[in-house]
Each structure stands twice: as structure tokens, then as C-alpha cells.
Coordinates of C-alpha atoms and ligand atoms in Angstrom, one line a residue:
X1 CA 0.0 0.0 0.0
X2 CA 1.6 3.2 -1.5
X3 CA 2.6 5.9 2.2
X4 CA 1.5 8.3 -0.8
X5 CA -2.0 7.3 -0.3
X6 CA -4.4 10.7 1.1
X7 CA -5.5 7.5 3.3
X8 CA -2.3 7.6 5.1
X9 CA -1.5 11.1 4.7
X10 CA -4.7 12.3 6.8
X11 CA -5.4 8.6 9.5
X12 CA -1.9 9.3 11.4
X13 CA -2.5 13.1 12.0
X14 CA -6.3 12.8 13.0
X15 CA -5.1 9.7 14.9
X16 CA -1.6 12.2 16.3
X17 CA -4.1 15.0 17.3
X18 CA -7.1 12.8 18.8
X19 CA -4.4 11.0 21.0
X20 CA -2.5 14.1 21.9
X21 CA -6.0 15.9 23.2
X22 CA -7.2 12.5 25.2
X23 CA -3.8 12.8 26.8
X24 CA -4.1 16.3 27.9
X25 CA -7.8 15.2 29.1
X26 CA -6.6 12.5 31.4
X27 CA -3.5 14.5 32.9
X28 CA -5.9 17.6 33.5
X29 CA -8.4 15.7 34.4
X30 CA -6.5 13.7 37.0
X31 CA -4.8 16.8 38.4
X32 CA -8.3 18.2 39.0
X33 CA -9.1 15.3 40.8
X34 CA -5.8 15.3 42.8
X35 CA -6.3 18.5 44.2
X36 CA -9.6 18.2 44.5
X37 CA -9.4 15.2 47.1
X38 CA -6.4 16.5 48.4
X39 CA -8.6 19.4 49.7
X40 CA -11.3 16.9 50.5
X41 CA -9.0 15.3 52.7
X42 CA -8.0 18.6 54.4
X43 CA -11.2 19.8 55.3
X44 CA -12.6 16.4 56.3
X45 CA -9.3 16.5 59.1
X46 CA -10.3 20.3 59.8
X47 CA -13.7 19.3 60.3
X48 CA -12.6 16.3 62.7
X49 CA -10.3 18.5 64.9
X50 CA -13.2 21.2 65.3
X51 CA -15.2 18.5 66.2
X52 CA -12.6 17.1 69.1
X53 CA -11.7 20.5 70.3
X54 CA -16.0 20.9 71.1
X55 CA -16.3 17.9 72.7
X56 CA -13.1 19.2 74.9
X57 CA -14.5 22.5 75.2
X58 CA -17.6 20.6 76.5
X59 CA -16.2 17.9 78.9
X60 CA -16.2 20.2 82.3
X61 CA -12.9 18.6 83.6
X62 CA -9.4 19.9 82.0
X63 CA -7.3 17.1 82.7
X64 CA -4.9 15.0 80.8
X65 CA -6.1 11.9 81.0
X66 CA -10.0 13.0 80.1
X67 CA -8.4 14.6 76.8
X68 CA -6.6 11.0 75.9
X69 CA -9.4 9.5 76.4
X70 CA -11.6 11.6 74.2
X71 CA -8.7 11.7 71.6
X72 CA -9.0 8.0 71.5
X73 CA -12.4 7.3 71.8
X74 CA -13.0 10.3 69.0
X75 CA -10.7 8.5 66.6
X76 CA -12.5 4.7 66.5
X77 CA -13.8 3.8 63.3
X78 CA -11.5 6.5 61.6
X79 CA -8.5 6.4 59.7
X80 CA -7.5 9.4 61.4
X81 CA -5.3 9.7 63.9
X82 CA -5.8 12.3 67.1
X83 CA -3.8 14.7 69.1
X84 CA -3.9 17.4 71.4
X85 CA -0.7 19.5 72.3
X86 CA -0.5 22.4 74.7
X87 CA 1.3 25.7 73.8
X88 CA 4.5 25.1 75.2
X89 CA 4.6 21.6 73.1
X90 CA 4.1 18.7 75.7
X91 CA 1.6 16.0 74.0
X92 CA -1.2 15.5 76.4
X93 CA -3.7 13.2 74.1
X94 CA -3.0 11.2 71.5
X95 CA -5.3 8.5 70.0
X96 CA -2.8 6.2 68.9
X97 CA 0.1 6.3 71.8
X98 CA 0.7 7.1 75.2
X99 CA 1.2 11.0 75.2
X100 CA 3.5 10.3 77.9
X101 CA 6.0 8.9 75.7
X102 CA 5.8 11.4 72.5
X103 CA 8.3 14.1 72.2
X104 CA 7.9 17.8 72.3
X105 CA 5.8 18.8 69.1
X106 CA 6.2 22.6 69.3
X107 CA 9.0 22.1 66.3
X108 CA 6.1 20.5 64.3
X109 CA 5.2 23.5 61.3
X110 CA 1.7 22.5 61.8
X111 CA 1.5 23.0 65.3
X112 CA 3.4 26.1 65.5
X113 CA 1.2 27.7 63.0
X114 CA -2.1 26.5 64.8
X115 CA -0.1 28.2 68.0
X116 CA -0.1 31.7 66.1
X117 CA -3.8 31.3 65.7
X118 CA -4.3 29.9 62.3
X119 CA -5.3 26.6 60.8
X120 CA -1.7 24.4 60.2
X121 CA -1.3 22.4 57.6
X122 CA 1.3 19.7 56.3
X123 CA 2.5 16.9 54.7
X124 CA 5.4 14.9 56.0
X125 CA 7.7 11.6 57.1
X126 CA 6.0 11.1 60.7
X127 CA 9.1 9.5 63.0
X128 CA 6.4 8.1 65.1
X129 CA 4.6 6.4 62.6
X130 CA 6.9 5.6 60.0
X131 CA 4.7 6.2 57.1
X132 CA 3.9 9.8 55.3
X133 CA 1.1 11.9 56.8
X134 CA -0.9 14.3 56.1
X135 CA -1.8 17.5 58.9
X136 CA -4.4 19.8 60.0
X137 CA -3.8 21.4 63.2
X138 CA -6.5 23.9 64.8
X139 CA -5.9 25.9 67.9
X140 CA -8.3 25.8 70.8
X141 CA -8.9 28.4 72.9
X142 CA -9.8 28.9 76.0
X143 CA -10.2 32.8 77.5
X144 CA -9.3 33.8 74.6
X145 CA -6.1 32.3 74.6
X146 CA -4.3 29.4 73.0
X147 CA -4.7 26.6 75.5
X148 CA -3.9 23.9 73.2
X149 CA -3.8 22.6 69.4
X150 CA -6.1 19.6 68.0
X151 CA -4.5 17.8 65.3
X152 CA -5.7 15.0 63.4
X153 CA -3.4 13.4 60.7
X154 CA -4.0 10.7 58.1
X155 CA -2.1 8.6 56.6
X156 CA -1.0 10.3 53.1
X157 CA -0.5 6.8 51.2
X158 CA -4.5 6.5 51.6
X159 CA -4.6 9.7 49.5
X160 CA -2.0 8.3 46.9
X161 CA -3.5 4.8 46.8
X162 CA -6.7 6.5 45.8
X163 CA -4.8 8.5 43.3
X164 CA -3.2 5.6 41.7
X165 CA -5.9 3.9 41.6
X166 CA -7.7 6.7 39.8
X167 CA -5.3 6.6 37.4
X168 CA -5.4 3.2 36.1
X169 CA -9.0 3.6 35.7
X170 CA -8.5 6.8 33.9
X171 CA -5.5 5.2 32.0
X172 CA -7.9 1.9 31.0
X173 CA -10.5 4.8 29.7
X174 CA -7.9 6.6 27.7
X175 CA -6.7 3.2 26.1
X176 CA -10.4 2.3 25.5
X177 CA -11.3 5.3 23.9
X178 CA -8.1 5.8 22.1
X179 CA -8.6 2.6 20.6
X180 CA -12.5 3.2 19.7
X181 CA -11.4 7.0 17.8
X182 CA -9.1 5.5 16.1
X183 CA -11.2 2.6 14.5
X184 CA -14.0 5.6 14.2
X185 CA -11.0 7.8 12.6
X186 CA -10.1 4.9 10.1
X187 CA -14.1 4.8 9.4
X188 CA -14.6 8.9 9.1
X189 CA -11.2 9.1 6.8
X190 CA -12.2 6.0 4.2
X191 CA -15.8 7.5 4.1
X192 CA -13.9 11.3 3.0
X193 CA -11.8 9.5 0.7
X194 CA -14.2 7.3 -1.3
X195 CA -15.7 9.5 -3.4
X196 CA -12.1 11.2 -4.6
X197 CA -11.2 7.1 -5.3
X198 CA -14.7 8.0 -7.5
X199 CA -14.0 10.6 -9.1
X200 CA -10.0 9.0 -10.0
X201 CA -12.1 6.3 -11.3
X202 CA -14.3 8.5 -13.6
X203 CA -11.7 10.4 -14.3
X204 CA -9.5 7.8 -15.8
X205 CA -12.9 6.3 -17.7
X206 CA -12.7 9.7 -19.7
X207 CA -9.3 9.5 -20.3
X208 CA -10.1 6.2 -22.0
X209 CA -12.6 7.9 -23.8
X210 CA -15.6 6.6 -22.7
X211 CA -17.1 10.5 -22.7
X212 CA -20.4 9.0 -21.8
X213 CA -19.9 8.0 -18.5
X214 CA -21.5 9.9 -15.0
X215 CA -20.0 10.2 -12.0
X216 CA -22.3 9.5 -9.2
X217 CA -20.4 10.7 -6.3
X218 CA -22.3 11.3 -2.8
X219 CA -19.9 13.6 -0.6
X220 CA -18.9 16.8 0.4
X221 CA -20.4 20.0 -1.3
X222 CA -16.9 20.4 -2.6
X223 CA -16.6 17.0 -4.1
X224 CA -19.9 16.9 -5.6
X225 CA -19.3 20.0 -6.9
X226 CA -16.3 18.6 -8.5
X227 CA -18.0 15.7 -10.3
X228 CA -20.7 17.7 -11.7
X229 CA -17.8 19.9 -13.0
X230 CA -16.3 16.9 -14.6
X231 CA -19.6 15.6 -15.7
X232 CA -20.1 18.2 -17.5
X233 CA -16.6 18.4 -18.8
X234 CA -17.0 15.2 -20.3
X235 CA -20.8 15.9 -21.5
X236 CA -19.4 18.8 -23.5
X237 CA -16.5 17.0 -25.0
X238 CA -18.4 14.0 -26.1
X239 CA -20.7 17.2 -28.0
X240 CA -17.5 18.7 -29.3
X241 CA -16.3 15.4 -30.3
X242 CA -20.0 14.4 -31.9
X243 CA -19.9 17.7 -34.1
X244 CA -16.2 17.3 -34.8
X245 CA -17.0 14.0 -36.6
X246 CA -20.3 15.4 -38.1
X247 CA -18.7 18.4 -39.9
X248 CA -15.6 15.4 -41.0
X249 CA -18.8 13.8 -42.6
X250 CA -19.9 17.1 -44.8
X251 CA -16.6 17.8 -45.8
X252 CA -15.9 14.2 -46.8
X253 CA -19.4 14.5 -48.5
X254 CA -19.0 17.6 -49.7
X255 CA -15.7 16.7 -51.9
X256 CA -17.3 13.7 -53.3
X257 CA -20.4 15.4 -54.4
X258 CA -18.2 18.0 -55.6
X259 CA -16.1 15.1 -57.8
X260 CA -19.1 13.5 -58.9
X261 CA -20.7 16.7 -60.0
X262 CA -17.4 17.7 -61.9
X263 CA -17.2 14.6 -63.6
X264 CA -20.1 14.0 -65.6
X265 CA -19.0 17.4 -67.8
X266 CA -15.8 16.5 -67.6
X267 CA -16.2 12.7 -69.3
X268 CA -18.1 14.9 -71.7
X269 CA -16.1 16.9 -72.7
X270 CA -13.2 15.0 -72.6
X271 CA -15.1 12.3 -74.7
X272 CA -16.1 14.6 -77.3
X273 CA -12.7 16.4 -77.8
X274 CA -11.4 12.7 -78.2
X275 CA -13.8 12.3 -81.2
X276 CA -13.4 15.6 -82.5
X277 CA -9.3 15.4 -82.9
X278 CA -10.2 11.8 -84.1
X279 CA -11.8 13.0 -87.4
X280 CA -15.4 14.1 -86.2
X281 CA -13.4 17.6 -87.0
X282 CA -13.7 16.9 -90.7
X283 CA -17.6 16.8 -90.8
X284 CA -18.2 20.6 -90.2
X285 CA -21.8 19.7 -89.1
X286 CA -21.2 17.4 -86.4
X287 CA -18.2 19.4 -85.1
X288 CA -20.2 22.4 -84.7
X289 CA -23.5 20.1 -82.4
X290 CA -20.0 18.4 -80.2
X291 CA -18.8 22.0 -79.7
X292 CA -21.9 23.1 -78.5
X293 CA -22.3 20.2 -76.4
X294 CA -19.0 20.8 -74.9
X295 CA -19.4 24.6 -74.1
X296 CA -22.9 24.1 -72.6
X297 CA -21.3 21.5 -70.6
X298 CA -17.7 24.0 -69.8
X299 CA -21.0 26.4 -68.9
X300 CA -22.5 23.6 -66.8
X301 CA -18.7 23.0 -64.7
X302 CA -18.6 27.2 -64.1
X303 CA -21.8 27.2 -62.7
X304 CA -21.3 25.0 -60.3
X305 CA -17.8 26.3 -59.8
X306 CA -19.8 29.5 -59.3
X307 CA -22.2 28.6 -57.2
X308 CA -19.5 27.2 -54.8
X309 CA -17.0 29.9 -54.1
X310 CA -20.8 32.2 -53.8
X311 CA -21.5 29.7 -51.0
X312 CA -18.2 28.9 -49.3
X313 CA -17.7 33.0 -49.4
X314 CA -20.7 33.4 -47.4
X315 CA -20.0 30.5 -45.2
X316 CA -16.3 32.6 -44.7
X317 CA -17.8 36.0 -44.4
X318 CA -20.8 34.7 -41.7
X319 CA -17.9 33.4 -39.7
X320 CA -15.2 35.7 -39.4
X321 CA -17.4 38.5 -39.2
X322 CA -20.9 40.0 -38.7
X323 CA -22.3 40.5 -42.5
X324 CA -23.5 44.0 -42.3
X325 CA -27.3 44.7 -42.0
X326 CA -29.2 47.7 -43.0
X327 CA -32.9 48.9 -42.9
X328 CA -33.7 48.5 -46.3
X329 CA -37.3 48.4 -48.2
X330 CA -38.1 44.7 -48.7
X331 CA -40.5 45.7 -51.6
X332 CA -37.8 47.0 -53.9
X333 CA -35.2 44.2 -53.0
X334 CA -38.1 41.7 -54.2
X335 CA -38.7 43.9 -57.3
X336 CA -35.2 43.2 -58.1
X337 CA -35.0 40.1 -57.5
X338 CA -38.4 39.5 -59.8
X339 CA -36.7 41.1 -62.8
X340 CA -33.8 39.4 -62.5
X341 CA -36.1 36.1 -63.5
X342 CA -38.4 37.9 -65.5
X343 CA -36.5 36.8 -69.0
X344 CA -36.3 32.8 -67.3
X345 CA -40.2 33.1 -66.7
X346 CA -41.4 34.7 -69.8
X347 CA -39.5 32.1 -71.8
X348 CA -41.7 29.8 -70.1
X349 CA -44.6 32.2 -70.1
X350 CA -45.6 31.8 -66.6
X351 CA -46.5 35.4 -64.8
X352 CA -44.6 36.4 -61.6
X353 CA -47.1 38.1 -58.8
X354 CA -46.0 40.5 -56.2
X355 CA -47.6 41.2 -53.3
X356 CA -46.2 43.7 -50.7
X357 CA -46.7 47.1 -48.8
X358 CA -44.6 49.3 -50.1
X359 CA -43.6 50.4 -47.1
X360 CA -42.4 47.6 -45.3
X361 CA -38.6 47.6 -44.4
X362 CA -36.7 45.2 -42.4
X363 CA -33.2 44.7 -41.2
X364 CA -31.7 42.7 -44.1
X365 CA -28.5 42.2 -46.0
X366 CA -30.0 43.4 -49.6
X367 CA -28.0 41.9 -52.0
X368 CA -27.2 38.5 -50.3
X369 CA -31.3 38.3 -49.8
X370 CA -32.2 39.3 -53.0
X371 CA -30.4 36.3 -54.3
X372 CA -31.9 34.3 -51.9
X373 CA -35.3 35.2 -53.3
X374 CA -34.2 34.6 -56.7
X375 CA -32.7 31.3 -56.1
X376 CA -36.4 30.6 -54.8
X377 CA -37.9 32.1 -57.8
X378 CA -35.4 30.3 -60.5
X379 CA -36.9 27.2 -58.5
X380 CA -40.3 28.0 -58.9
X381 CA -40.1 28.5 -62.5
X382 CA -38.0 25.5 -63.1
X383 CA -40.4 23.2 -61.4
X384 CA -43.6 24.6 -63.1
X385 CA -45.4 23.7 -66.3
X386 CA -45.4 26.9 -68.7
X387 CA -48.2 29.3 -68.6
X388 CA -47.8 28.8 -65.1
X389 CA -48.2 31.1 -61.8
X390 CA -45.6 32.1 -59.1
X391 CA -46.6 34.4 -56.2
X392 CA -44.2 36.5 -54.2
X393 CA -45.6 37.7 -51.4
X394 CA -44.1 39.8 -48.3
X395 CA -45.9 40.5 -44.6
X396 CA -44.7 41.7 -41.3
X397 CA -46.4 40.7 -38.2
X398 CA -45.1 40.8 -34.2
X399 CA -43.0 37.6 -35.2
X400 CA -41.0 39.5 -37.5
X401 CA -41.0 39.7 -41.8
X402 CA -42.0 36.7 -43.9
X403 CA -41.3 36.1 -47.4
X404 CA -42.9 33.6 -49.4
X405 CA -42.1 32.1 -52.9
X406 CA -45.4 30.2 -54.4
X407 CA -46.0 28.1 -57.1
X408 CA -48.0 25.5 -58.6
X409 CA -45.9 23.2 -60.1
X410 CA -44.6 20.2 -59.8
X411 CA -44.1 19.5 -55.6
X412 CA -42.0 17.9 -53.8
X413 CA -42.7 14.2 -52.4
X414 CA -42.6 14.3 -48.3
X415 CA -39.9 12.1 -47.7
X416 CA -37.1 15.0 -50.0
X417 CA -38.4 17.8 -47.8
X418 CA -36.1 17.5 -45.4
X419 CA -33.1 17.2 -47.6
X420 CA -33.4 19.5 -50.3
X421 CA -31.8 22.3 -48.9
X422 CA -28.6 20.5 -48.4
X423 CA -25.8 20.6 -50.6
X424 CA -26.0 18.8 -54.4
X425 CA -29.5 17.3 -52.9
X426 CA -32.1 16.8 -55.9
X427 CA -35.3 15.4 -56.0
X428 CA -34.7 13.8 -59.4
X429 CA -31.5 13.9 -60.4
X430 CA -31.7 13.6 -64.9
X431 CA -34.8 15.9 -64.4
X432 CA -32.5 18.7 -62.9
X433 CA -29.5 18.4 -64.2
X434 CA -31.4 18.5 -67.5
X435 CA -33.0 21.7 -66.5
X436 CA -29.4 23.0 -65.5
X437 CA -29.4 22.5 -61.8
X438 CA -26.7 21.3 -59.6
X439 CA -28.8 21.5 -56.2
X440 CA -26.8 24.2 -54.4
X441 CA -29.1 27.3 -54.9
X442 CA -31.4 25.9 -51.7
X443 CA -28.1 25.3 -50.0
X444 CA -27.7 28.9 -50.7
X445 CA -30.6 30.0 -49.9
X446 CA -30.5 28.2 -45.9
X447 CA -27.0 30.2 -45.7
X448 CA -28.2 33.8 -46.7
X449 CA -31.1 33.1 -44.3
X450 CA -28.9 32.0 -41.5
X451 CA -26.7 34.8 -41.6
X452 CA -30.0 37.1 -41.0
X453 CA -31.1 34.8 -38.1
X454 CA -33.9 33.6 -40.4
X455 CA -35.5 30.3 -41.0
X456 CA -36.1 28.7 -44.0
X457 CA -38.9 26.6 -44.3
X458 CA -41.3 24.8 -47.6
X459 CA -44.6 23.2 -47.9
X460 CA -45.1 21.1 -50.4
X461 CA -47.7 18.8 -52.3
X462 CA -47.1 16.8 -55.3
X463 CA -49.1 17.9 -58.5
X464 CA -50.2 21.0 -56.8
X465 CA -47.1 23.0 -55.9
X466 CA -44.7 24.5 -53.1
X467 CA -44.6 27.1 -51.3
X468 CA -41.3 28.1 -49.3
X469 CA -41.2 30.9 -46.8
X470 CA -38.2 33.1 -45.3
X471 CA -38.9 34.1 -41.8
X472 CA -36.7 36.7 -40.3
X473 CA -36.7 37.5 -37.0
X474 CA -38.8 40.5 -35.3
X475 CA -36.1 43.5 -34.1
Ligands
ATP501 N1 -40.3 25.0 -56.3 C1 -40.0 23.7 -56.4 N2 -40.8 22.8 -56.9 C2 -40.4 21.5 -57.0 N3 -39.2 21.0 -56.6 C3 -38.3 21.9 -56.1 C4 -38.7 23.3 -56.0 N4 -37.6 23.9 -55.5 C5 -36.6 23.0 -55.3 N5 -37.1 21.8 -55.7 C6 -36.4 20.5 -55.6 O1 -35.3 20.7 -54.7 C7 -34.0 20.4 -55.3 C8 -33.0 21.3 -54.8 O2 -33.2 22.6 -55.2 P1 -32.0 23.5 -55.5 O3 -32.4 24.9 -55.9 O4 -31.1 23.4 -54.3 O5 -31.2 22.8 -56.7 P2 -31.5 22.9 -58.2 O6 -32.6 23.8 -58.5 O7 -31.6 21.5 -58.7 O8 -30.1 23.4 -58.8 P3 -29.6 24.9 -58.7 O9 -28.3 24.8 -57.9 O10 -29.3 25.4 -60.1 O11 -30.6 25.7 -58.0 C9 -34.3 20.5 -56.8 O12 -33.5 19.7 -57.5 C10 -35.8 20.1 -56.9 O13 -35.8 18.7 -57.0
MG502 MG1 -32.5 25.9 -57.8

């Protein structure tokens, strides 16, 4: 298991700082408790030689022997020990010994401090006893005078022994405890780390490319936050990616439609130059209909060629830069746009209708829409039988300018609808190509629309007619 691991980077110093505090806990606490029966101890032996030095006070007769006597009945059942010591030092009671034989105690701190009137106290080796004790010596007066000291003295060891034994049991908790945080620690710190082990996981998923993965990650604010971040990291790439390999497609399309498109006139061309320079040259009649055929078809390769660089500079212009709009009147950019076909439609003797207020005006690029229109136009009178009738027609409502090209010609089946504004896309291939088309002037059309944050849109039934309108947007 790697030390490197957050695991083992964050367990030891939760575990180092939890320890460190249950440490200071037990030595406070135990020093509390230390002086706290420390001071228990010394005003229990207060308490006991106030006690004694009443019932002396109370017994009538002041002699030494009474006072031994109630020094040793006083200290029965106690683990205190009793004495009484006149001013000038000479033990005259003593619970646990013949005062007789004790030596002079004025020397003792205790007892000279209880001799100056206030409360002794002290903790020493008694000679007497052989064992430490503990002191609390009171003075007792009598006319107002010192006529003696109670003292009662306990063992000290009692105190200790408590103490010690205190501290095992506090120890045992510590150890206890110390033991349960860390397995609690190990618990908290796994549960933190999970979800990063998550989000490692996810994250390496991407990086194998599987983009469509989600984290689920239950946390932190911070690490949720995190995998939503990355969710959407990935959601957007995969989208990137997705339109990255769509636009691959067009192109790919694109430059095969192109070829194919190119090589019909070509082989043409090509074909009927070989026969030409292979003696078709010497029969003036059929070199003349071959070079017809191969300048309609040279016409035929321009067009397209045309057509092309026309869309691809729009396509260039629209995204480098912002084509320039202007308030223009829409009924003079469709006038144009209807004399520009009116040679095309008389040929075929259909009529071209206009309807629109002269005064509406829109936002518009005039010269990139107007050949929009006529694209629309050239369509409608391409598709139609002659002496037919194409209405243009222009209106402005609250959703903005619509512009409509209608006809009643041939329609469109359902299922082309959605394609025929795409590049090269025809409906019926011979039938167009033998009118002249090479299915880019819808493509054309879509573009010029975009670029005015239109929408193009047709309608269409078969034997009746179509109808496409150009909706721009309101301003
Ligand atoms: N008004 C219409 N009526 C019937 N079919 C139409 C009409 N307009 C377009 N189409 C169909 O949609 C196809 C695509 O039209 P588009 O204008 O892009 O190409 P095209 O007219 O064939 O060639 P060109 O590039 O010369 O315009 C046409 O080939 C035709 O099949
Ligand atoms: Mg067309």
C-alpha cells in the first residue's frame, strides 16, 4: 500500500491530534481530581479537629487523662489519627500512643502555626509512625487564649493509593477510547476518501474515452461539486467530439459530391474532344453540335464552380465576421430580385405576382437576400409547367418579416423535404440536371437566411405545388 495514499496522509495526524488531546484530558483531568481530594482530605481532618476540640471544650474537667481518652475514643472507626498539644509543646492526648511517651511537638510547622492562631497544615515523614502523613492542626482556645492545638493526621499513602488507583482507571479509559477513535478515525477518513477514489475512477474512464460516462459521487459539497464539473466536462467534449465528426462527414461528403458533380461534364467533354481530334473535326456539321455540347457542358462545370466559391464566401464571411445589415425596403429588394427572373419566366410564359406594402422595411443584407429570393424564384419556375403562376408575397407581423415564394408546379414528395436544402441534394436527379441544376441554390438560400437569423422553411404537395417561406426574426 503506496505511504503516498491521502489514506495515510490524513489517518496518522487525525489519529496524532485525537491522541494528543485524550492525553491532555486525562492528565488535566487527573490533576483536577488530585487536588480536588487533596482538599477533601483537608477539610474532612479540619472538620474532625473542630469536632474534638468541642467535645473538649464541652467535657467540664481539663485534665490530661479525660483529653486521651476523648482523643481515642474520638478517633475509632476513623483512619484518622488524634492529638492534642499544649502551647509550650508537651503532647497530652493522643489516639494512637501514650502521650507520655511522644516528644515535644512545638517544632512541628503544623502545630506552631495552629499556636499563632491559624489553621496548620502539612504533609510529612511522621518518625512516630513511619509512614507519610498528612496535617491539619487547629488551635483551641480557651479565654481567649491558646490553650492547646487539636491535630488529626492521616495517613498520606490512603490519598496516593486512591490516586493511583484513579489513574489506572483513567488510563484503562484513555486506552479504550483511544482505541475506539481510532477505529471511528479509520471509518470517518475512508468514508472522505471514497468518493475522490470515484472521481479517480471517472476520471481515468474519460481518459479512456468513454465520454459518456456519470460520475455519481455522494460527498462533500466540494466533491460533488467537483463531479458535476467533470460531468459536465465530459458531456461537452463527447458534444465537441460528436460535431467534430459530423462536420468530418460534410466535408468528406461535400468533396465527393463536388467530384461527382465535376465529372459528368468532364467525361463529356473530354469524350467529345477525343472524337473531335479523331476525325469528327472533318464533318463541319457534327463538329459544330459536339462543340456546343462541350461549351454548354464547360457552362455547366462554371456554374457550379460558381455557385461554390458564392456559397463557401458566405460561409467565410458569416464566420469571421458579422455580415453588415441595413434597414432596407423589402419591396424594392423583391422587385429586383423578380426582374432578374423575368426573362427565365417569360420564356416559359408563366406570370410572376407580387404582393407587398410598399412600405415595409426590415433589417436585411439586400444583396445576399435578394439572391436568396431569386434562387427561390429560379426554382419555382424550373419546377412549373409553362403558362404557369408564381406568387411572391411579403408580410410583417409581431413575429417578425415573412417572405414567401409560391407556385404550382410540380411539388415535392414528403420524404425529400427534409433534404433538399442540403448541398448537391435533388429530388430527381436527370430531371434537374437537364433543367441546368446542380442542387446548391437551396443550399444557398439556408446560408443567406442564417446569416439574417432567419429560418427557412417549404410546404409542399405533389401535383399541386410548393410554397417556401423566409422568416426573419422580429427586431
Ligand atoms: N419549387 C420547387 N418545386 C419542386 N421542386 C423543387 C422546387 N424547389 C426545389 N425543388 C427540388 O429541390 C431540389 C434542390 O433545389 P436547388 O435549388 O437546391 O437545386 P437545383 O434547382 O436542382 O439546382 P440549382 O443549384 O441550379 O438551383 C431541386 O433539384 C428540386 O428537386
Ligand atoms: Mg435551384
Amino acid at each position: 500500500m503506496s505511504r503516498k495514499r491521502l489514506l495515510w496522509q490524513l489517518y496518522p495526524s487525525y489519529l496524532a491530534i485525537t491522541l494528543l488531546a485524550l492525553v491532555a484530558i486525562a492528565i488535566y483531568s487527573s490533576n483536577a481530581f488530585k487536588q480536588l481530594f487533596y482538599e477533601q482530605t483537608l477539610s474532612e481532618l479540619t472538620h474532625s479537629a473542630r469536632l474534638v476540640s468541642q467535645i473538649i471544650l464541652g467535657s467540664n474537667a481539663w485534665s490530661e487523662k479525660t483529653i486521651d481518652a476523648i482523643c481515642k475514643q474520638a478517633a475509632q472507626n476513623s483512619s484518622k489519627r488524634i492529638t492534642v498539644i499544649l502551647p509550650d509543646g508537651v503532647v497530652i492526648g493522643d489516639s494512637e500512643e501514650d502521650p507520655g511517651l511522644m516528644e515535644n511537638h512545638a517544632e512541628r510547622p503544623e502545630v506552631s502555626e495552629a499556636l499563632e492562631g491559624s489553621v496548620g497544615i502539612a504533609t510529612r515523614h511522621s518518625r512516630t509512625l513511619g509512614k507519610d502523613m498528612t496535617y491539619a492542626a487547629i488551635p483551641l482556645y480557651k479565654n481567649d487564649k491558646v490553650a492547646a492545638v487539636v491535630r488529626t493526621s492521616m495517613p498520606t499513602r490512603s490519598l496516593s493509593e486512591v490516586m493511583s488507583s484513579l489513574y489506572a482507571g483513567i488510563a484503562l479509559e484513555a486506552v479504550l477510547l483511544a482505541i475506539l477513535v481510532a477505529a471511528m478515525l479509520l471509518v470517518i477518513s475512508r468514508k472522505i476518501i471514497k468518493p475522490l477514489e470515484k472521481i479517480r475512477i471517472g476520471a481515468r474512464k474519460f481518459l479512456e474515452g468513454d465520454l459518456s460516462y456519470r460520475l455519481r459521487v455522494h460527498g462533500s459539497d466540494e466533491v460533488k461539486a467537483l463531479a458535476t464539473t467533470m460531468n459536465q466536462m465530459a458531456a461537452e467534449l463527447q458534444e465537441r467530439i460528436e460535431r467534430l465528426k459530423q462536420m468530418e462527414n460534410t466535408r468528406r461528403e461535400f468533396v465527393a459530391n463536388v467530384s461527382h458533380e465535376l465529372k459528368t461534364p468532364i467525361t463529356s467533354i473530354k469524350g467529345f474532344a477525343e472524337t473531335l481530334r479523331d476525325g469528327a473535326l472533318d464533318d463541319p456539321s457534327r463538329a459544330k453540335q459536339f462543340l456546343e455540347i462541350i461549351a454548354s457542358h464547360a457552362e455547366r462545370i462554371s456554374n457550379i464552380i460558381e455557385d461554390l466559391l458564392h456559397l463557401s464566401r458566405i460561409e467565410q464571411v458569416h464566420e469571421v465576421q458579422q455580415i453588415p445589415l441595413e434597414r432596407s425596403a423589402i419591396r424594392e429588394m423583391l422587385e429586383s430580385a423578380i426582374l432578374m427572373c423575368e426573362t427565365k419566366a417569360s420564356e416559359k410564359k408563366i406570370t410572376l405576382e407580387l404582393s407587398c406594402d410598399a412600405g415595409l422595411t426590415a433589417l436585411i443584407n439586400p444583396a445576399l437576400l435578394e439572391q436568396a429570393v431569386v434562387n427561390l424564384i429560379d426554382n419555382a419556375i424550373k419546377y412549373s409547367a409553362e403558362g404557369g403562376k408564381v406568387f411572391i408575397e411579403a408580410k410583417d407581423d409581431a413575429s417578425g418579416m415573412r417572405i414567401s415564394v409560391r407556385d404550382s408546379g410540380v411539388g415535392i414528395p414528403q420524404e425529400h423535404l427534409s433534404r433538399i436544402f442540403e448541398r448537391f441534394y435533388r429530388v430527381d436527379k436527370g430531371r434537374s440536371r437537364k433543367l441546368g441544376g446542380t442542387g446548391l441554390g437551396l443550399a444557398i438560400v439556408k446560408h443567406i437566411v442564417a446569416v439574417h437569423n432567419g429560418h427557412v422553411s417549404v410546404e409542399s404537395t405533389v401535383g399541386q405545388g410548393s410554397k417556401f417561406t423566409i422568416r426573419l426574426p422580429a427586431e
